[in-house]
Tab-separated table of C-alpha atoms in Angstrom:
chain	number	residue	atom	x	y	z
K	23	UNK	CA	0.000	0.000	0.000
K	24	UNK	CA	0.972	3.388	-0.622
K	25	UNK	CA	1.461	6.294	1.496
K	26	UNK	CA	-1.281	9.431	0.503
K	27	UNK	CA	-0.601	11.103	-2.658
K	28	UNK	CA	-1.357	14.372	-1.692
K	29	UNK	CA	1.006	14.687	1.431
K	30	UNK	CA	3.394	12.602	-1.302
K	31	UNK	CA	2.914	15.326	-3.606
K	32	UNK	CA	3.323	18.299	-1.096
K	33	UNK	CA	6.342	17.018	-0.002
K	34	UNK	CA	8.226	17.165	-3.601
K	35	UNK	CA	6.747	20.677	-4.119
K	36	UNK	CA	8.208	21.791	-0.791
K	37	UNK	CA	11.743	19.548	-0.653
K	38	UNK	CA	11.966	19.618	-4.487
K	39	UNK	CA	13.058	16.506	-6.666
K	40	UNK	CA	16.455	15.557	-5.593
K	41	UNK	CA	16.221	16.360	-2.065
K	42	UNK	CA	12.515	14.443	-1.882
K	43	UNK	CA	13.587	11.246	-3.035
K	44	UNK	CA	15.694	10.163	-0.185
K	45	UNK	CA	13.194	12.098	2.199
K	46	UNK	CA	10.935	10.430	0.614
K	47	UNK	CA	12.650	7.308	1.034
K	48	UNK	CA	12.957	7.527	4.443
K	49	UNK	CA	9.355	8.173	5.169
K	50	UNK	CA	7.812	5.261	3.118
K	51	UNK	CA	10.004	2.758	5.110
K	52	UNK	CA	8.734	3.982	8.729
K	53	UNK	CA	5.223	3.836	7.032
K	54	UNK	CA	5.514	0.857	6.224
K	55	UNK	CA	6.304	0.125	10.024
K	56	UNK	CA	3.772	1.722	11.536
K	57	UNK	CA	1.029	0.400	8.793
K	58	UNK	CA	2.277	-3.201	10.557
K	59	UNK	CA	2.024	-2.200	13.760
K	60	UNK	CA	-1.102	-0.312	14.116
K	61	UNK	CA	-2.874	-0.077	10.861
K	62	UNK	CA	-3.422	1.267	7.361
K	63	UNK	CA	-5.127	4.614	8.725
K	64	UNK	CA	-2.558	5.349	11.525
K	65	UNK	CA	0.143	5.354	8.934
K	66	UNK	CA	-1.885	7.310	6.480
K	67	UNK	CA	-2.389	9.803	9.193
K	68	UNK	CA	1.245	10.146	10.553
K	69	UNK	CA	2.450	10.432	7.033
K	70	UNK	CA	0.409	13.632	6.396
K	71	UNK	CA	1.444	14.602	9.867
K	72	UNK	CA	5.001	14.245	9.095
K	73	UNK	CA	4.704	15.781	5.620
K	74	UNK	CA	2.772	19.226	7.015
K	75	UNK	CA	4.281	19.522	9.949
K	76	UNK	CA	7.860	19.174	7.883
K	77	UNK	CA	7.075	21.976	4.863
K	78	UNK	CA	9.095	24.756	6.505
K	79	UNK	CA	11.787	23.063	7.890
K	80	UNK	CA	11.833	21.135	4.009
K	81	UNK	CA	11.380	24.717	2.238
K	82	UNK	CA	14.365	25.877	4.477
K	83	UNK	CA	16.608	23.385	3.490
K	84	UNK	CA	15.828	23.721	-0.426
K	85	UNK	CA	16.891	27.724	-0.005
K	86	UNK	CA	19.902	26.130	1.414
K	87	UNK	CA	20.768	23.913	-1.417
K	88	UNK	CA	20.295	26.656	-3.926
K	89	UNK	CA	17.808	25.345	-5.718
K	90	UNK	CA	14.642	27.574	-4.516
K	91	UNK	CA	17.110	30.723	-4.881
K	92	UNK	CA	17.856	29.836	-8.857
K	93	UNK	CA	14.121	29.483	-8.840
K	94	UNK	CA	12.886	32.949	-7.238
K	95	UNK	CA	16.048	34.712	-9.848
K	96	UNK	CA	15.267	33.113	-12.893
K	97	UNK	CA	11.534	33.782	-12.744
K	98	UNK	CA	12.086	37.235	-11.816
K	99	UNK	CA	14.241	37.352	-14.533
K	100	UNK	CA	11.581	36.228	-16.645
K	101	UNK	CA	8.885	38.743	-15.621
K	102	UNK	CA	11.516	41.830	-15.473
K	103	UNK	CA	13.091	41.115	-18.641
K	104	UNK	CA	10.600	40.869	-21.159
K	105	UNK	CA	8.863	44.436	-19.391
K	106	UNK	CA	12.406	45.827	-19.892
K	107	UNK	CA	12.235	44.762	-23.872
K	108	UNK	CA	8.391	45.705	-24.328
K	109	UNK	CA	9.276	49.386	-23.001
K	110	UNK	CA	12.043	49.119	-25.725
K	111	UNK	CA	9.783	48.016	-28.261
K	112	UNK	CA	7.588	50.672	-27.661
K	113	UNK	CA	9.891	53.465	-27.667
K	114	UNK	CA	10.736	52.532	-30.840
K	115	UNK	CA	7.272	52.287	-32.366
K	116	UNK	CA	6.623	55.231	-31.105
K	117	UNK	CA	9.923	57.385	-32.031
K	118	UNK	CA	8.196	56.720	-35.224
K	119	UNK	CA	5.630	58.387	-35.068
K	120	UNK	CA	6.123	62.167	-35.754
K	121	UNK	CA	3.992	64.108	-33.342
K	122	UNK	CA	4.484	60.688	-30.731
K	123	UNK	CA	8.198	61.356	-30.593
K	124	UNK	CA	9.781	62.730	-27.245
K	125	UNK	CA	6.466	62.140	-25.399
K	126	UNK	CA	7.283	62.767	-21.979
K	127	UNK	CA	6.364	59.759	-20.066
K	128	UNK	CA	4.118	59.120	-16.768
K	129	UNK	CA	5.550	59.427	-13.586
K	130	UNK	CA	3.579	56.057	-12.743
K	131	UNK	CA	5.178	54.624	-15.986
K	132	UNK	CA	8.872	55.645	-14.934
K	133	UNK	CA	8.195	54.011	-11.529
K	134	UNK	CA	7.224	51.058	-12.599
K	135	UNK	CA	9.993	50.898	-14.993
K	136	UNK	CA	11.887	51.380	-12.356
K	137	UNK	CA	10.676	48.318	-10.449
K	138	UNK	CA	11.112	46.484	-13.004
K	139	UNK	CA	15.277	47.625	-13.862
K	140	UNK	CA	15.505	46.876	-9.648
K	141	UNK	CA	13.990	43.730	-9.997
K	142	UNK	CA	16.737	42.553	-12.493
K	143	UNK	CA	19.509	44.151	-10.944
K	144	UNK	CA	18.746	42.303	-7.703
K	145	UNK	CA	18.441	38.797	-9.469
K	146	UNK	CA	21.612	39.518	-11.487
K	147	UNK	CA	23.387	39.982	-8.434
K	148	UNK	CA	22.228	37.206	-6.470
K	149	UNK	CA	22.647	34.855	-9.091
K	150	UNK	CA	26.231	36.053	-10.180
K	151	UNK	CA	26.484	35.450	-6.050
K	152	UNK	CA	25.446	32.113	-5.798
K	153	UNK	CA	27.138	30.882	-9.056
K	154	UNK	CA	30.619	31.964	-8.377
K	155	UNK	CA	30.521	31.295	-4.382
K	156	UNK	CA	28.956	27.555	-4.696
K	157	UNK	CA	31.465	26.836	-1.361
K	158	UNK	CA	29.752	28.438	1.921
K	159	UNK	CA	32.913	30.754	2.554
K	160	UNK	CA	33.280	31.940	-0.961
K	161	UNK	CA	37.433	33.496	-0.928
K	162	UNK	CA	38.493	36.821	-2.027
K	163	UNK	CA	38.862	36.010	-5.895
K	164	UNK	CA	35.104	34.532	-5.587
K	165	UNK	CA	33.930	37.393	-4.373
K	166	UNK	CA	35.593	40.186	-6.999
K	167	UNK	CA	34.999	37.945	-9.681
K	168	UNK	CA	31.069	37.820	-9.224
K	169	UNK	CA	31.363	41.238	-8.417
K	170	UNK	CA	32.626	42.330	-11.088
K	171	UNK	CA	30.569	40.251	-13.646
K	172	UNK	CA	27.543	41.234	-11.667
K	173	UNK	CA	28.455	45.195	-12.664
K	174	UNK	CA	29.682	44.667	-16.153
K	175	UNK	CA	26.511	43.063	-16.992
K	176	UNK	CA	24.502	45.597	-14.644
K	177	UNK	CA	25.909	48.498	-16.990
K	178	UNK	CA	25.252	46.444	-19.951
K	179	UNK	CA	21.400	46.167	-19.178
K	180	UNK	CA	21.358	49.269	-18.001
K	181	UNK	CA	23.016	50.970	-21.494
K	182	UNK	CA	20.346	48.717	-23.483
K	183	UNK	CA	17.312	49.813	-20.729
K	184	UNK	CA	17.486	53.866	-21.261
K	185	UNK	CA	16.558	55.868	-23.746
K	186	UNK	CA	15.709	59.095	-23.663
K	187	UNK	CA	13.582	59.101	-20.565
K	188	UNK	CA	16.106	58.296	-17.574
K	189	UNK	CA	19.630	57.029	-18.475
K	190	UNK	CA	21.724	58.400	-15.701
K	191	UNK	CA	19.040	56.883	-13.520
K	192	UNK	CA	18.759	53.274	-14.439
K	193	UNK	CA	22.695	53.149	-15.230
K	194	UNK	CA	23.107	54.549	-11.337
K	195	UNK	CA	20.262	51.743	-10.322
K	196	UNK	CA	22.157	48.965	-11.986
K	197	UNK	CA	25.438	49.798	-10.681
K	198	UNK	CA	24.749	50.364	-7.610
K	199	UNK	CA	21.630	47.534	-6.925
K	200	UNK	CA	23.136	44.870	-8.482
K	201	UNK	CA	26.899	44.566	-6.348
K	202	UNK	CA	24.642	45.634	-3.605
K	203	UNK	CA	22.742	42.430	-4.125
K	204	UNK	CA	25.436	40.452	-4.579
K	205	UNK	CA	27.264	40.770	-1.581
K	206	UNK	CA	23.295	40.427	0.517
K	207	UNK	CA	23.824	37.428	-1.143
K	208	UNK	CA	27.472	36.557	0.050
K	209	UNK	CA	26.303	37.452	3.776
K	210	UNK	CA	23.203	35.553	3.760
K	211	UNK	CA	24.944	32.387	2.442
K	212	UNK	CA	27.668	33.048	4.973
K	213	UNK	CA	24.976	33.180	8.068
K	214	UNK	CA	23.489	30.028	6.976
W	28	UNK	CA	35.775	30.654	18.788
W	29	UNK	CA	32.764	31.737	16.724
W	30	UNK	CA	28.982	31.037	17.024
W	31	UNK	CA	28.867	28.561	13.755
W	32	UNK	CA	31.713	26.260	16.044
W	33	UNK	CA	29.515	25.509	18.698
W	34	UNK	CA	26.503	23.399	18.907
W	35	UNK	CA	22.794	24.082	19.254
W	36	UNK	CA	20.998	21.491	21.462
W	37	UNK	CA	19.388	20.169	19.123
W	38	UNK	CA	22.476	19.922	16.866
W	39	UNK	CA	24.134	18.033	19.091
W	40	UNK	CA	21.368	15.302	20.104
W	41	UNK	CA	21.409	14.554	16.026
W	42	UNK	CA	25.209	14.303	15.310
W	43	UNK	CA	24.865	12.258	18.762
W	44	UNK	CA	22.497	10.105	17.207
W	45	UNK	CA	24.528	9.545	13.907
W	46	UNK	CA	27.471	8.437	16.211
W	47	UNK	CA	25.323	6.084	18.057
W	48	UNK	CA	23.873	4.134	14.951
W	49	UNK	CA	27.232	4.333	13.372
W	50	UNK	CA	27.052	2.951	9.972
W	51	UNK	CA	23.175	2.934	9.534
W	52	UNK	CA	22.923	6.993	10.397
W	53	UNK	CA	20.042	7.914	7.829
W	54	UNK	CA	17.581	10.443	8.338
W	55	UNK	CA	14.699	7.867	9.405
W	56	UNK	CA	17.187	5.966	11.941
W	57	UNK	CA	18.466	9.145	13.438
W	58	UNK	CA	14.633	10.552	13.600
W	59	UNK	CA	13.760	7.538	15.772
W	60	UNK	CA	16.508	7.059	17.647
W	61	UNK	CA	16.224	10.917	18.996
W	62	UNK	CA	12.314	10.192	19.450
W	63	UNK	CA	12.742	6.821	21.445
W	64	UNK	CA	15.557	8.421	23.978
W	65	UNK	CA	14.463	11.780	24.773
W	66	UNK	CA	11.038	10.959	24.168
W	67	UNK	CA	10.556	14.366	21.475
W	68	UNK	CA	8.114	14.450	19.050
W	69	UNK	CA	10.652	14.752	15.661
W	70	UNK	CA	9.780	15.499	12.122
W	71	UNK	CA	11.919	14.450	9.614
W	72	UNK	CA	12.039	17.948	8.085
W	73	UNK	CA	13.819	18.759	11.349
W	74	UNK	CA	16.147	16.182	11.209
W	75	UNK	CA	17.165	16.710	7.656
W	76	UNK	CA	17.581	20.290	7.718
W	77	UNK	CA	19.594	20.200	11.012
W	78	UNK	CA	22.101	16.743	9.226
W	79	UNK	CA	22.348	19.480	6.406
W	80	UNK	CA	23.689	21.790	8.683
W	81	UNK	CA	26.066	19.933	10.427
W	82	UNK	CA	27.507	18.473	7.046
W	83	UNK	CA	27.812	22.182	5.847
W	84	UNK	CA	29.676	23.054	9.327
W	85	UNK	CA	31.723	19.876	8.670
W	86	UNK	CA	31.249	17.748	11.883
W	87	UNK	CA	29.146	14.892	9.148
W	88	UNK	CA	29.758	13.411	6.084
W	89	UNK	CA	26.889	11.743	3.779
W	90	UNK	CA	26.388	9.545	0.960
W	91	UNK	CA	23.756	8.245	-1.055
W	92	UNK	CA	23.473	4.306	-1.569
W	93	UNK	CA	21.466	2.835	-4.477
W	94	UNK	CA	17.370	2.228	-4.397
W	95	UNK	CA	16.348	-0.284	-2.753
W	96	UNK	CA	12.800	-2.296	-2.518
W	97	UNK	CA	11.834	-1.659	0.709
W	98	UNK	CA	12.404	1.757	0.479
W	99	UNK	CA	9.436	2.159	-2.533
W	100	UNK	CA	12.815	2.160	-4.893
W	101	UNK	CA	14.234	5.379	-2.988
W	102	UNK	CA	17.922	6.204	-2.447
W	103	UNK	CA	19.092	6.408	0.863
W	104	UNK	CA	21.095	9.062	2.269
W	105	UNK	CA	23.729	7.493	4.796
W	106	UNK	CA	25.982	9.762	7.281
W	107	UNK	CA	28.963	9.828	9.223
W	108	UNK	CA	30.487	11.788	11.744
W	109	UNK	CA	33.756	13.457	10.989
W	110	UNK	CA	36.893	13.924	12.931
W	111	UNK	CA	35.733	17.676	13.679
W	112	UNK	CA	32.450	16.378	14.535
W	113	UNK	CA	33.818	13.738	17.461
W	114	UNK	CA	36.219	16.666	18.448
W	115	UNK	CA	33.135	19.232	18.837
W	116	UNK	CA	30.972	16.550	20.404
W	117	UNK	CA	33.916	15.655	22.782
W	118	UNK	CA	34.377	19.407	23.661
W	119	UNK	CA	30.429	19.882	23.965
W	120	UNK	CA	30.765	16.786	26.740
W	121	UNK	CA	33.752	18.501	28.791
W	122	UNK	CA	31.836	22.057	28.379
W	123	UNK	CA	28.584	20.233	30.016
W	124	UNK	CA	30.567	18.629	32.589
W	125	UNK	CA	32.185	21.285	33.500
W	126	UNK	CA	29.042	23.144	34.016
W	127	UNK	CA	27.502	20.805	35.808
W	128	UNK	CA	29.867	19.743	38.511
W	129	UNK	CA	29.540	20.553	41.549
W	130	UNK	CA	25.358	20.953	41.119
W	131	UNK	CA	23.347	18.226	42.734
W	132	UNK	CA	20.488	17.007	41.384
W	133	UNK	CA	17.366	16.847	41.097
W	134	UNK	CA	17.162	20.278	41.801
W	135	UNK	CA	14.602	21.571	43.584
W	136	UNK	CA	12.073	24.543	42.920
W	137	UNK	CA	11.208	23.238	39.911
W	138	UNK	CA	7.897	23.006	37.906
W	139	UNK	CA	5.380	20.040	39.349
């Protein structure tokens, strides 16, 4: 017999694949003690038990490993990027137009934009943290190294990112936000 | 010597527990063996996340075995305790005893 699907299933979504399966592991084989000893629906219950009363402590351990962190980055990436290139894409279209040209924008538009140029400049930095310090006392050379790929990049975004509108703002942002992040990054691993 | 050198309680009942079972320390052995002796309701969350922290401090050592049937074809993640690891536990024991000597007990005034 198998142990409930559902606590089965929140337990990969909170441990995440390769940490799960030993986890997992573990937890089918005192089931299948405690099914002998007092029953099917005893062991069905303390395997939910153990599964809810487990998710932080299991979420916890996947920001340790990394894998949660790549997560969070990448789809921040994925939502701050593509804004980035729309506002692009519209600048464009509408540098085209005569009388559109040199629009000034909305403060709520440069704000957002904003948010969005942040948003990157935080997961760049993290990530370029995390990549080059994989040991959990990154050295000196670790540390420059990410920084320093963390700001090329940071002023390459940021070169691409403004237009007429803000450059001086989202080139300071990057530059500044991005090393910032990184070395959050460096001290939070190091606490762990 | 810094914070990350010395052990939490709870720290030290699990890399206790790994020296104990020796070489059958996996997360469901250690889980039981701190529930049976101190009587502690465990989760294995717990356990694993404080077996990942020792083994990131240095005091373990751990290493996956192949899938087996009894296990629902799962891996099993084995550990060991390191030569830092007996040298913190051994420095834990002389910190305790240290602490402790002198002090008879039960004490008294406690909670009934």
């Amino acid at each position: 017999m198998k142990p409930p699907l559902l606590a089965q299933a929140l337990l990969f979504a909170a441990a995440g694949p390769s940490e799960a399966e030993y986890i997992a592991g573990d937890l089918e084989e005192e089931f299948a003690i405690i099914r002998e000893a007092g029953g099917r629906a005893a062991a069905r219950r303390w395997y939910s038990w153990q599964v809810a009363r487990s998710v932080c402590a299991l979420l916890q351990l996947r920001i340790r490993s990394g894998e949660l962190t790549q997560a969070v980055l990448i789809a921040s990436l994925c939502v701050a990027a593509p804004l980035l290139l729309l506002d692009r894409l519209w600048r464009f279209v509408y540098s085209q137009i005569p009388l559109k040209d040199g629009l000034h924008r909305a403060p709520e538009y440069l704000i957002f934009n904003a948010l969005c140029v942040c948003t990157c400049a935080a997961a760049l930095g993290a990530w370029a943290a995390s990549t080059w310090a994989s040991s959990r006392s990154p050295g000196s050379k670790s540390r420059a190294l990410a920084l320093a790929f963390a700001a090329v990049i940071a002023v390459l975004i940021a070169l691409w990112a403004s237009a007429a509108s803000a450059p001086a703002g989202y080139i300071v942002t990057l530059s500044l936000a991005v090393p910032a992040s990184a070395l959050l990054t460096f001290a939070w691993r190091r606490s762990r | 010597m810094s914070k990350g050198d010395t052990l939490g309680e709870f720290e030290h009942l699990t890399l206790l527990a790994v020296f104990r079972l020796g070489d059958d320390a996996y997360g469901m052995r250690v889980r039981r063996e701190i529930a049976e002796r101190t009587k502690r309701d465990v989760t294995i969350g717990a356990v694993y996340t404080t077996l990942d922290r020792l083994a990131a401090k240095g005091l373990l050592t751990s290493a996956l075995s192949d899938p087996t049937p009894e296990r629902g074809g799962r891996a099993k993640r084995s550990f060991r305790v390191t030569g830092l690891g007996i040298a913190s536990l051994n420095r834990a024991r002389q910190e305790l005893g240290s602490m402790l000597e002198g002090i008879a007990f039960p004490l008294s005034g406690g909670a009934r």
